[in-house]
mmCIF file of N, CA and C in Angstrom:
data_model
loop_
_atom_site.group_PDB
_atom_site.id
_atom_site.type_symbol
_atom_site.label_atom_id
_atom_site.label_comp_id
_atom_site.label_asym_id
_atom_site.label_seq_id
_atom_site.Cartn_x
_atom_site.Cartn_y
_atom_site.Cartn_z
ATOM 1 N N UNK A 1198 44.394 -18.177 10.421
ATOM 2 C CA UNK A 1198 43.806 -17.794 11.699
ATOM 3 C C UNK A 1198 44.882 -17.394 12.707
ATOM 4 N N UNK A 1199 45.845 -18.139 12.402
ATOM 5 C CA UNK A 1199 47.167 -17.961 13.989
ATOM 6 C C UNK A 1199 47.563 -16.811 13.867
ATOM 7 N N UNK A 1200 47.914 -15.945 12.281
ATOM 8 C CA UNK A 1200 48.464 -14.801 11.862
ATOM 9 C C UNK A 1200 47.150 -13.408 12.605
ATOM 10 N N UNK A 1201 46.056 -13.548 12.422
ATOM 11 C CA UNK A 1201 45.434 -12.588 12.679
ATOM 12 C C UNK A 1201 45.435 -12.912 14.357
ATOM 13 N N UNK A 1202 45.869 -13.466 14.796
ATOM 14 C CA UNK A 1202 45.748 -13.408 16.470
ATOM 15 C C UNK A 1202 47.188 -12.941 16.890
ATOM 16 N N UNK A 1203 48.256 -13.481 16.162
ATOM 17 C CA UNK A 1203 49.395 -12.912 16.206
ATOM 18 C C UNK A 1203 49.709 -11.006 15.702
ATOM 19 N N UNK A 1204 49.132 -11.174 14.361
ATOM 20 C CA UNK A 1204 48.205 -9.092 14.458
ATOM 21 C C UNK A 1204 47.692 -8.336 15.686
ATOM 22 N N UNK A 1205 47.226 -9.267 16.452
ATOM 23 C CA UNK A 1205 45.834 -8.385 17.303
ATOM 24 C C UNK A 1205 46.406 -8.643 18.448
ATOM 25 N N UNK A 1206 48.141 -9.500 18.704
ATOM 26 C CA UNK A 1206 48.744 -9.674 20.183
ATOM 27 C C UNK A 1206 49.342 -7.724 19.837
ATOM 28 N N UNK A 1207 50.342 -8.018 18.545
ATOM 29 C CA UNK A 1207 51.134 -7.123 18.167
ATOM 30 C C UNK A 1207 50.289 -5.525 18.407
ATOM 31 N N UNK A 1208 48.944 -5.366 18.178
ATOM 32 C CA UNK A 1208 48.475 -4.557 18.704
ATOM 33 C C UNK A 1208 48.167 -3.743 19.035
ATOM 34 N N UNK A 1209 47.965 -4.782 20.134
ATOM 35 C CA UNK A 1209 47.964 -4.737 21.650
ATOM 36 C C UNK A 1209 49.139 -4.322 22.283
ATOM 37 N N UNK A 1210 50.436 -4.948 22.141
ATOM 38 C CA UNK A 1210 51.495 -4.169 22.493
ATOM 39 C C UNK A 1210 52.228 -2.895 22.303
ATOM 40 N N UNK A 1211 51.700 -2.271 20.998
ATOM 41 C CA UNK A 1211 52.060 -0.909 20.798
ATOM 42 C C UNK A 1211 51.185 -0.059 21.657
ATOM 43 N N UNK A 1212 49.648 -0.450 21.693
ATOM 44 C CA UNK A 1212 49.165 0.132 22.836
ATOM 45 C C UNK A 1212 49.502 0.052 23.899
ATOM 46 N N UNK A 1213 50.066 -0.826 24.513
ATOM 47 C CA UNK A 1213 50.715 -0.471 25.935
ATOM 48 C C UNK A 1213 51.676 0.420 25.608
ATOM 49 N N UNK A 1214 52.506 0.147 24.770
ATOM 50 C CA UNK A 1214 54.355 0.697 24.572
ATOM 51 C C UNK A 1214 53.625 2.133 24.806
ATOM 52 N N UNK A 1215 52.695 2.748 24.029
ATOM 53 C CA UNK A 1215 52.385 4.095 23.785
ATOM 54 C C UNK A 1215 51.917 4.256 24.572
ATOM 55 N N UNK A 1216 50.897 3.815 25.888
ATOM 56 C CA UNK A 1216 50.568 4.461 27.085
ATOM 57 C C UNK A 1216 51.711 4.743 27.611
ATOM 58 N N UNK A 1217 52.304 3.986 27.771
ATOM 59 C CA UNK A 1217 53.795 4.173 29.077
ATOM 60 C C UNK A 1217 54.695 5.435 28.373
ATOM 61 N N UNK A 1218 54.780 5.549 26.855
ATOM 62 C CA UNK A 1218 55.383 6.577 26.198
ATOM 63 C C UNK A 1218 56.390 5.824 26.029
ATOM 64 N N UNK A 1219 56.322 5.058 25.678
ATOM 65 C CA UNK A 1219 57.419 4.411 25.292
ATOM 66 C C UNK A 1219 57.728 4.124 23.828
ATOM 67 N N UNK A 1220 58.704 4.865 23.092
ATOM 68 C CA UNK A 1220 58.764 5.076 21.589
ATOM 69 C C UNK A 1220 58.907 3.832 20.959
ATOM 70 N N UNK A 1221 58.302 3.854 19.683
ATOM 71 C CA UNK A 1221 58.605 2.678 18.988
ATOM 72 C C UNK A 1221 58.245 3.098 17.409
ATOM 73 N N UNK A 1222 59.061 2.015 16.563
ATOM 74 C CA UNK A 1222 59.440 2.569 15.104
ATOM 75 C C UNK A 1222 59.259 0.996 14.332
ATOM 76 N N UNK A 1223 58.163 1.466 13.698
ATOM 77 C CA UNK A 1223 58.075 0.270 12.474
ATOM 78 C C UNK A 1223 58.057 0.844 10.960
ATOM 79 N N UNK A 1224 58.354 -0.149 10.467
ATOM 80 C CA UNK A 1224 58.961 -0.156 8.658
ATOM 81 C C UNK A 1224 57.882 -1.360 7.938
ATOM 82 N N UNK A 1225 57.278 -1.139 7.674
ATOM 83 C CA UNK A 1225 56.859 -2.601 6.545
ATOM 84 C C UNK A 1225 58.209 -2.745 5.333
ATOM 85 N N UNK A 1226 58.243 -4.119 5.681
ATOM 86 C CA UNK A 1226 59.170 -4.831 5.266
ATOM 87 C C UNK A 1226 60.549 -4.893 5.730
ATOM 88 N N UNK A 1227 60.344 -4.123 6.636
ATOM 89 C CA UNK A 1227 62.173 -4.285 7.259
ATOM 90 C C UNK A 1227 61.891 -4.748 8.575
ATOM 91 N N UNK A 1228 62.757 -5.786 9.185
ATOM 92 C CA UNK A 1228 62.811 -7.293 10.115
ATOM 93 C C UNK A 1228 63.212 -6.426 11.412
ATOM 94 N N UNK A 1229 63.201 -6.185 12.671
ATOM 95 C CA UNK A 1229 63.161 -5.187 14.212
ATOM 96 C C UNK A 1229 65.017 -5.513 13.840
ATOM 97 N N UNK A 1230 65.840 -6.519 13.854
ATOM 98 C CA UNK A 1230 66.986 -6.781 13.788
ATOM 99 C C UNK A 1230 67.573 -6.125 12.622
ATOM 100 N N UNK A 1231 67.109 -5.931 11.677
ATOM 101 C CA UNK A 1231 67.712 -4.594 11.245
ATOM 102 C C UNK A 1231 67.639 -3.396 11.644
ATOM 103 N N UNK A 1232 66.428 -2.886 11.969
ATOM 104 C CA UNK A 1232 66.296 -1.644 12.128
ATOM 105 C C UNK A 1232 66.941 -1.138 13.321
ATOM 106 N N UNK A 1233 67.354 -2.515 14.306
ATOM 107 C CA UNK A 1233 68.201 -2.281 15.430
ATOM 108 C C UNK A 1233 69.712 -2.087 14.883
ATOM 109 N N UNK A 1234 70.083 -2.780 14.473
ATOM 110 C CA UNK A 1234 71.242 -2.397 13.415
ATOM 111 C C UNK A 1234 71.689 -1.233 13.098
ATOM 112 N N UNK A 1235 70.850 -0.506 12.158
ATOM 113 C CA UNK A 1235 70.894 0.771 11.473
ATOM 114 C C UNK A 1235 71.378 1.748 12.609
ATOM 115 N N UNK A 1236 70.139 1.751 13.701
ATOM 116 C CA UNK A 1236 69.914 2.968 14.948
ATOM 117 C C UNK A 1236 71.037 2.696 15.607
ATOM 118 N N UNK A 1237 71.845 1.034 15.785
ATOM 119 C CA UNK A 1237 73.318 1.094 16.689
ATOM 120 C C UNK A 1237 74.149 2.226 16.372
ATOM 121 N N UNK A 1238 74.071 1.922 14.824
ATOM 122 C CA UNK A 1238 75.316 2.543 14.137
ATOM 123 C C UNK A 1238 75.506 3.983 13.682
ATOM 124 N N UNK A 1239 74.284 4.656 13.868
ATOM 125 C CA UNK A 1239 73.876 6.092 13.948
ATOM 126 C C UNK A 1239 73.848 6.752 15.075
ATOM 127 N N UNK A 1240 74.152 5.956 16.549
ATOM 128 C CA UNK A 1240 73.866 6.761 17.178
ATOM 129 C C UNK A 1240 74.894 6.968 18.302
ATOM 130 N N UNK A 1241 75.025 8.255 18.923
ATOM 131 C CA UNK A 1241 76.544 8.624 19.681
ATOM 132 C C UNK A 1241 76.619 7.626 20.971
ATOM 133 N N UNK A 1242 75.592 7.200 21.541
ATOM 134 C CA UNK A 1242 75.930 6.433 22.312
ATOM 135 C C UNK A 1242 74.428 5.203 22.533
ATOM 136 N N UNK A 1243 74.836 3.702 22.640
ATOM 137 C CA UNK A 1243 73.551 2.863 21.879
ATOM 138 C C UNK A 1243 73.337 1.793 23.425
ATOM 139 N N UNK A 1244 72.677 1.629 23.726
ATOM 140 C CA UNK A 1244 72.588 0.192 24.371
ATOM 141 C C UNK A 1244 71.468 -1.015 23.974
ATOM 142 N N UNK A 1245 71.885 -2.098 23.879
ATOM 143 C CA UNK A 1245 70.845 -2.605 22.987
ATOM 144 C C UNK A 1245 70.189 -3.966 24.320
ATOM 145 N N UNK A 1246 68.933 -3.808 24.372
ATOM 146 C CA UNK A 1246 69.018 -5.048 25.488
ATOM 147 C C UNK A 1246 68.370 -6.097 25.105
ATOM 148 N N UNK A 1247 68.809 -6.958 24.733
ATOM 149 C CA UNK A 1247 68.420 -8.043 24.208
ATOM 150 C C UNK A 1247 69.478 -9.741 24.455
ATOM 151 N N UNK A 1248 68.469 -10.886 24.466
ATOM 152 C CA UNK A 1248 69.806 -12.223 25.072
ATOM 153 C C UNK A 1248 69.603 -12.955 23.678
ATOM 154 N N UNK A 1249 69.447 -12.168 22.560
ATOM 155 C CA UNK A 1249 69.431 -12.741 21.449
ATOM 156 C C UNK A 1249 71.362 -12.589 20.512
ATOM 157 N N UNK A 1250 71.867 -13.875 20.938
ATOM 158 C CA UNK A 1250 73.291 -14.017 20.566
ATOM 159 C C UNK A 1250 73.789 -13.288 19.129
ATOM 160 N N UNK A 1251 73.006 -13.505 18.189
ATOM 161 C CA UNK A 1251 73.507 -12.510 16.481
ATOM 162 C C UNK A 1251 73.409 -11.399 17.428
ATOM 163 N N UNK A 1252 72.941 -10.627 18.113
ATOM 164 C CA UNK A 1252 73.344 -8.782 18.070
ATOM 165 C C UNK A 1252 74.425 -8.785 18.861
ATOM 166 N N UNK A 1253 75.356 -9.328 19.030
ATOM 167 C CA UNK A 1253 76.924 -9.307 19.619
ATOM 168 C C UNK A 1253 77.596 -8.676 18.355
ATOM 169 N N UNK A 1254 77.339 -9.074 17.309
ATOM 170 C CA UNK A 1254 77.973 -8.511 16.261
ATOM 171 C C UNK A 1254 77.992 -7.078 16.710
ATOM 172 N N UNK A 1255 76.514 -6.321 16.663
ATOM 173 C CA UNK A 1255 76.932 -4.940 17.181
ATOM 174 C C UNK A 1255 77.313 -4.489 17.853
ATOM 175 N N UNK A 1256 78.077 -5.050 18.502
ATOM 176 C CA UNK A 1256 79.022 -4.443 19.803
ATOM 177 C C UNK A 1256 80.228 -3.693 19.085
ATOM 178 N N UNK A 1257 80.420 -1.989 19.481
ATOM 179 C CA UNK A 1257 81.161 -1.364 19.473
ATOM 180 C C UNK A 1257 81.965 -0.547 20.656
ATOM 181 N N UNK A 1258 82.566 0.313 20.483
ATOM 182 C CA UNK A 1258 83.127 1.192 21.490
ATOM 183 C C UNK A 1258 81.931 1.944 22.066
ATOM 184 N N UNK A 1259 81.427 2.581 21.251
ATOM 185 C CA UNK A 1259 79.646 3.269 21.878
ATOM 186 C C UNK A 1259 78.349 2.602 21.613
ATOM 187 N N UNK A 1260 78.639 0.870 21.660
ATOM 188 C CA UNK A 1260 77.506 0.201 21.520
ATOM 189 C C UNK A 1260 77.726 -0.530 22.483
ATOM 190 N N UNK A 1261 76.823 -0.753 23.433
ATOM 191 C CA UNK A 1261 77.025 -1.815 24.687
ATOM 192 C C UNK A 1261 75.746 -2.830 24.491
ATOM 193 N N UNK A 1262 76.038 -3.991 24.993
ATOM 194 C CA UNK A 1262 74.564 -5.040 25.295
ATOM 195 C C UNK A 1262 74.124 -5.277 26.058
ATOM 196 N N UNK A 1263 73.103 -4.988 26.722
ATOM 197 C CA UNK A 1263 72.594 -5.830 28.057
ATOM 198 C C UNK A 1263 71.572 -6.769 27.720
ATOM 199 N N UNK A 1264 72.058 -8.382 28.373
ATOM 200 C CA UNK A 1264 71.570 -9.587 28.227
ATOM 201 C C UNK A 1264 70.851 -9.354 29.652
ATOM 202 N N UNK A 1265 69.439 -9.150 29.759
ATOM 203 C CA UNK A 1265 68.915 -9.456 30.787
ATOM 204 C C UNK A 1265 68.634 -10.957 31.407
ATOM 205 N N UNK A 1266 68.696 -11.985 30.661
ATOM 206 C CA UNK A 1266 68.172 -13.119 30.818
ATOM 207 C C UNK A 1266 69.949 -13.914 31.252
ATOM 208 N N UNK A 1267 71.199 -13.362 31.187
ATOM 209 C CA UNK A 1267 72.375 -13.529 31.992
ATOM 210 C C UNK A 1267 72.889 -12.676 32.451
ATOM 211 N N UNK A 1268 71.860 -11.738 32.800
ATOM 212 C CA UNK A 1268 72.297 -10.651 34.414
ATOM 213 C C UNK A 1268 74.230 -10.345 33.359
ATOM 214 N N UNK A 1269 74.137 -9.623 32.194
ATOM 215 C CA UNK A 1269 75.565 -9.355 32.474
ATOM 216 C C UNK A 1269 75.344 -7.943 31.053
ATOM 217 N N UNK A 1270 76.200 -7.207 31.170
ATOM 218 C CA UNK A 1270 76.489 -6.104 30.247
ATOM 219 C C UNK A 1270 78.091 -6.860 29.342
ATOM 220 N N UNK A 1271 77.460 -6.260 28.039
ATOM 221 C CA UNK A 1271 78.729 -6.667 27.137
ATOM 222 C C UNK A 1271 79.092 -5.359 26.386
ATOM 223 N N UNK A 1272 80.382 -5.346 26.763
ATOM 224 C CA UNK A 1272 81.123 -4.414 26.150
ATOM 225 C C UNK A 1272 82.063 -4.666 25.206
ATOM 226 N N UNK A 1273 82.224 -4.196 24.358
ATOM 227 C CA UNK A 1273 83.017 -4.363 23.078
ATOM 228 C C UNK A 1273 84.880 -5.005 23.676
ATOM 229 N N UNK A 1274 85.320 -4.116 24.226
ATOM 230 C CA UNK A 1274 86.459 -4.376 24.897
ATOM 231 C C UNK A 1274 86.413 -5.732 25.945
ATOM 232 N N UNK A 1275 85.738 -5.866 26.809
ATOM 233 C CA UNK A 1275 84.988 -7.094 27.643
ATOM 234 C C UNK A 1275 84.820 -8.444 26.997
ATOM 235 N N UNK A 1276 84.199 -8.074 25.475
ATOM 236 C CA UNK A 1276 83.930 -9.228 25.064
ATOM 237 C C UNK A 1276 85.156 -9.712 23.967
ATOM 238 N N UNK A 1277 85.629 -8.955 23.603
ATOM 239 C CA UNK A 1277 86.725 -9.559 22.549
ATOM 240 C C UNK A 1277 87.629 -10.356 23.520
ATOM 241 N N UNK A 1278 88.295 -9.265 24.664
ATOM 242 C CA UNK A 1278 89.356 -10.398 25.949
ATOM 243 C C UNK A 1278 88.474 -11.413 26.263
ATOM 244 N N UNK A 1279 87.023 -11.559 26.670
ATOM 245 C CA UNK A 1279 87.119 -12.458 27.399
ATOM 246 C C UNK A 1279 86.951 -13.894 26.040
ATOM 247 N N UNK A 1280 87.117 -14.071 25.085
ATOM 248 C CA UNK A 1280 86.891 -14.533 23.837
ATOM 249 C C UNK A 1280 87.870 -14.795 23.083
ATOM 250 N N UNK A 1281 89.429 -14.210 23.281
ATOM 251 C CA UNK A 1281 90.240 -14.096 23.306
ATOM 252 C C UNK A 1281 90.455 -13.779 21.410
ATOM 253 N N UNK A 1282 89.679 -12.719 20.911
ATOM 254 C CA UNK A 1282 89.629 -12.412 19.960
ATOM 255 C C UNK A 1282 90.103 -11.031 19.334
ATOM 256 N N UNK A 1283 90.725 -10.419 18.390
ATOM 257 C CA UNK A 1283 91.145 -9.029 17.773
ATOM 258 C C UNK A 1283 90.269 -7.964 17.835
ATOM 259 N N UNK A 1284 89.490 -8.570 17.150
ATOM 260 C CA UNK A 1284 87.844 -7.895 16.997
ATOM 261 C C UNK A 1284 86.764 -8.388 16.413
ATOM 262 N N UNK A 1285 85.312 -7.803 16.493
ATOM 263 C CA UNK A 1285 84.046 -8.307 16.500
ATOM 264 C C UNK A 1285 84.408 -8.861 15.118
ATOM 265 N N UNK A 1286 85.190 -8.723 14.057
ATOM 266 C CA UNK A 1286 84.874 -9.489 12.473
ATOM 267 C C UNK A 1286 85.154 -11.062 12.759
ATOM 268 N N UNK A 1287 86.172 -11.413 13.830
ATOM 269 C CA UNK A 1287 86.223 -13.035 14.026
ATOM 270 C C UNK A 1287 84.663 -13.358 14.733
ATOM 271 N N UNK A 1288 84.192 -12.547 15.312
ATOM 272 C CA UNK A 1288 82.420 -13.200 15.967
ATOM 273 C C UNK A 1288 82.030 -13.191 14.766
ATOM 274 N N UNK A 1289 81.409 -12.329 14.132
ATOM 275 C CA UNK A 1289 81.184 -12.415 12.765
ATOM 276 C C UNK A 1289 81.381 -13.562 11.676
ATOM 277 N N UNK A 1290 82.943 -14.039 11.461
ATOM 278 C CA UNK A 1290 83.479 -14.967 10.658
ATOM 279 C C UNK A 1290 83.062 -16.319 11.452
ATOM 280 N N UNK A 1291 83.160 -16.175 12.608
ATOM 281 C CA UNK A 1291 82.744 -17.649 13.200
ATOM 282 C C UNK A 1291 80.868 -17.943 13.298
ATOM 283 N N UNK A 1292 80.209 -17.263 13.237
ATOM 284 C CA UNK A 1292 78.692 -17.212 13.607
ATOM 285 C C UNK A 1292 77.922 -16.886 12.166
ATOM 286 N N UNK A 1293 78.450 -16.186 11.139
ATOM 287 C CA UNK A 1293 77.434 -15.818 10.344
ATOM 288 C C UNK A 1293 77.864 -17.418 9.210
ATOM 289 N N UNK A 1294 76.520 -17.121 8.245
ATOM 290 C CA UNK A 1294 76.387 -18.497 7.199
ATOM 291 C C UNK A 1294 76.819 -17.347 6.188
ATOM 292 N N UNK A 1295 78.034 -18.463 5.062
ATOM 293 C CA UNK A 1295 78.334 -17.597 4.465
ATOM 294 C C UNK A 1295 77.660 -17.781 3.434
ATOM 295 N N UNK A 1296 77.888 -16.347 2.405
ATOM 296 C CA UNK A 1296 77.229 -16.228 1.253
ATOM 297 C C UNK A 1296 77.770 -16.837 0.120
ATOM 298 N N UNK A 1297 77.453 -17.609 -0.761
ATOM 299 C CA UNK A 1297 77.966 -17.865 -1.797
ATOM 300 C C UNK A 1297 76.773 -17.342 -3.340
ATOM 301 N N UNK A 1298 77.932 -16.357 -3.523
ATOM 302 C CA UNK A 1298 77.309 -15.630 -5.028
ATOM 303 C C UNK A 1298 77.659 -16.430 -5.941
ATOM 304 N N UNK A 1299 77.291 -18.290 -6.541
ATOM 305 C CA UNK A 1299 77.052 -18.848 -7.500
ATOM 306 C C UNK A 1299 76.049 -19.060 -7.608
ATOM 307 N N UNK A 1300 75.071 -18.166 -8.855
ATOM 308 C CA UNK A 1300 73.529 -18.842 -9.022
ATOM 309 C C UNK A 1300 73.380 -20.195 -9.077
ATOM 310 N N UNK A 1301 72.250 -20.642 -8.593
ATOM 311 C CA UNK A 1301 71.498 -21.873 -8.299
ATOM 312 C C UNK A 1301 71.738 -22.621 -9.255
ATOM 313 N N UNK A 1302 71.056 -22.366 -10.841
ATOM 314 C CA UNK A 1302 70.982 -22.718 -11.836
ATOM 315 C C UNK A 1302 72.025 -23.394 -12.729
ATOM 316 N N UNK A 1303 73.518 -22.428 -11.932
ATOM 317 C CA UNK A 1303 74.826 -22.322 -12.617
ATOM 318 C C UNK A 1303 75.250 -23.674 -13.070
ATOM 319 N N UNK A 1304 75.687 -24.204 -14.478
ATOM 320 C CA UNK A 1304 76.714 -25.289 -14.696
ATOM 321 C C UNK A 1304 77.992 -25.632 -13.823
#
């Protein structure tokens, strides 16, 4: 029951998005955090606005963030000094879970 009310919020919100004209792009089976991903990295110049901490990773030279919910813009250059880091692969190395390719099953 919660899923079909959660369907019929979702919508509802493309109908607004599309009155206002406001574009929007869905995939069955691919998660909005990828597909935000993909479009960073394709495109000549990106801003992504969201206060969701994993999309720092995409911060580039022509990818900027705006965290509305801490009033602040993050810039690739901005955020490595103030972090005191080389580049985005230490955010990366410190924040992501790593993968380990030994099957489950393995002896």
């Amino acid at each position: 029951m919660e899923e079909n009310k959660i369907i019929e919020q979702f919508k509802k919100l493309i109908e607004i998005l599309n009155s206002f004209g406001i574009p929007n792009l869905m995939f069955r089976g691919v998660e909005g955090d990828d597909l935000i991903s993909w479009i960073s990295k394709h495109c000549e110049k990106c801003k992504i606005l969201t206060d969701d901490a994993d999309m720092i990773q995409l911060l580039t030279e022509s990818c900027r963030i705006r965290r509305p919910m801490h009033e602040t813009e993050l810039t690739l250059k901005g955020y490595l000094e103030e972090n005191q880091m080389s580049d985005i692969s230490e955010f990366i190395n410190k924040n992501s879970v790593r993968y380990n390719p030994t099957p489950l099953n393995s002896s």
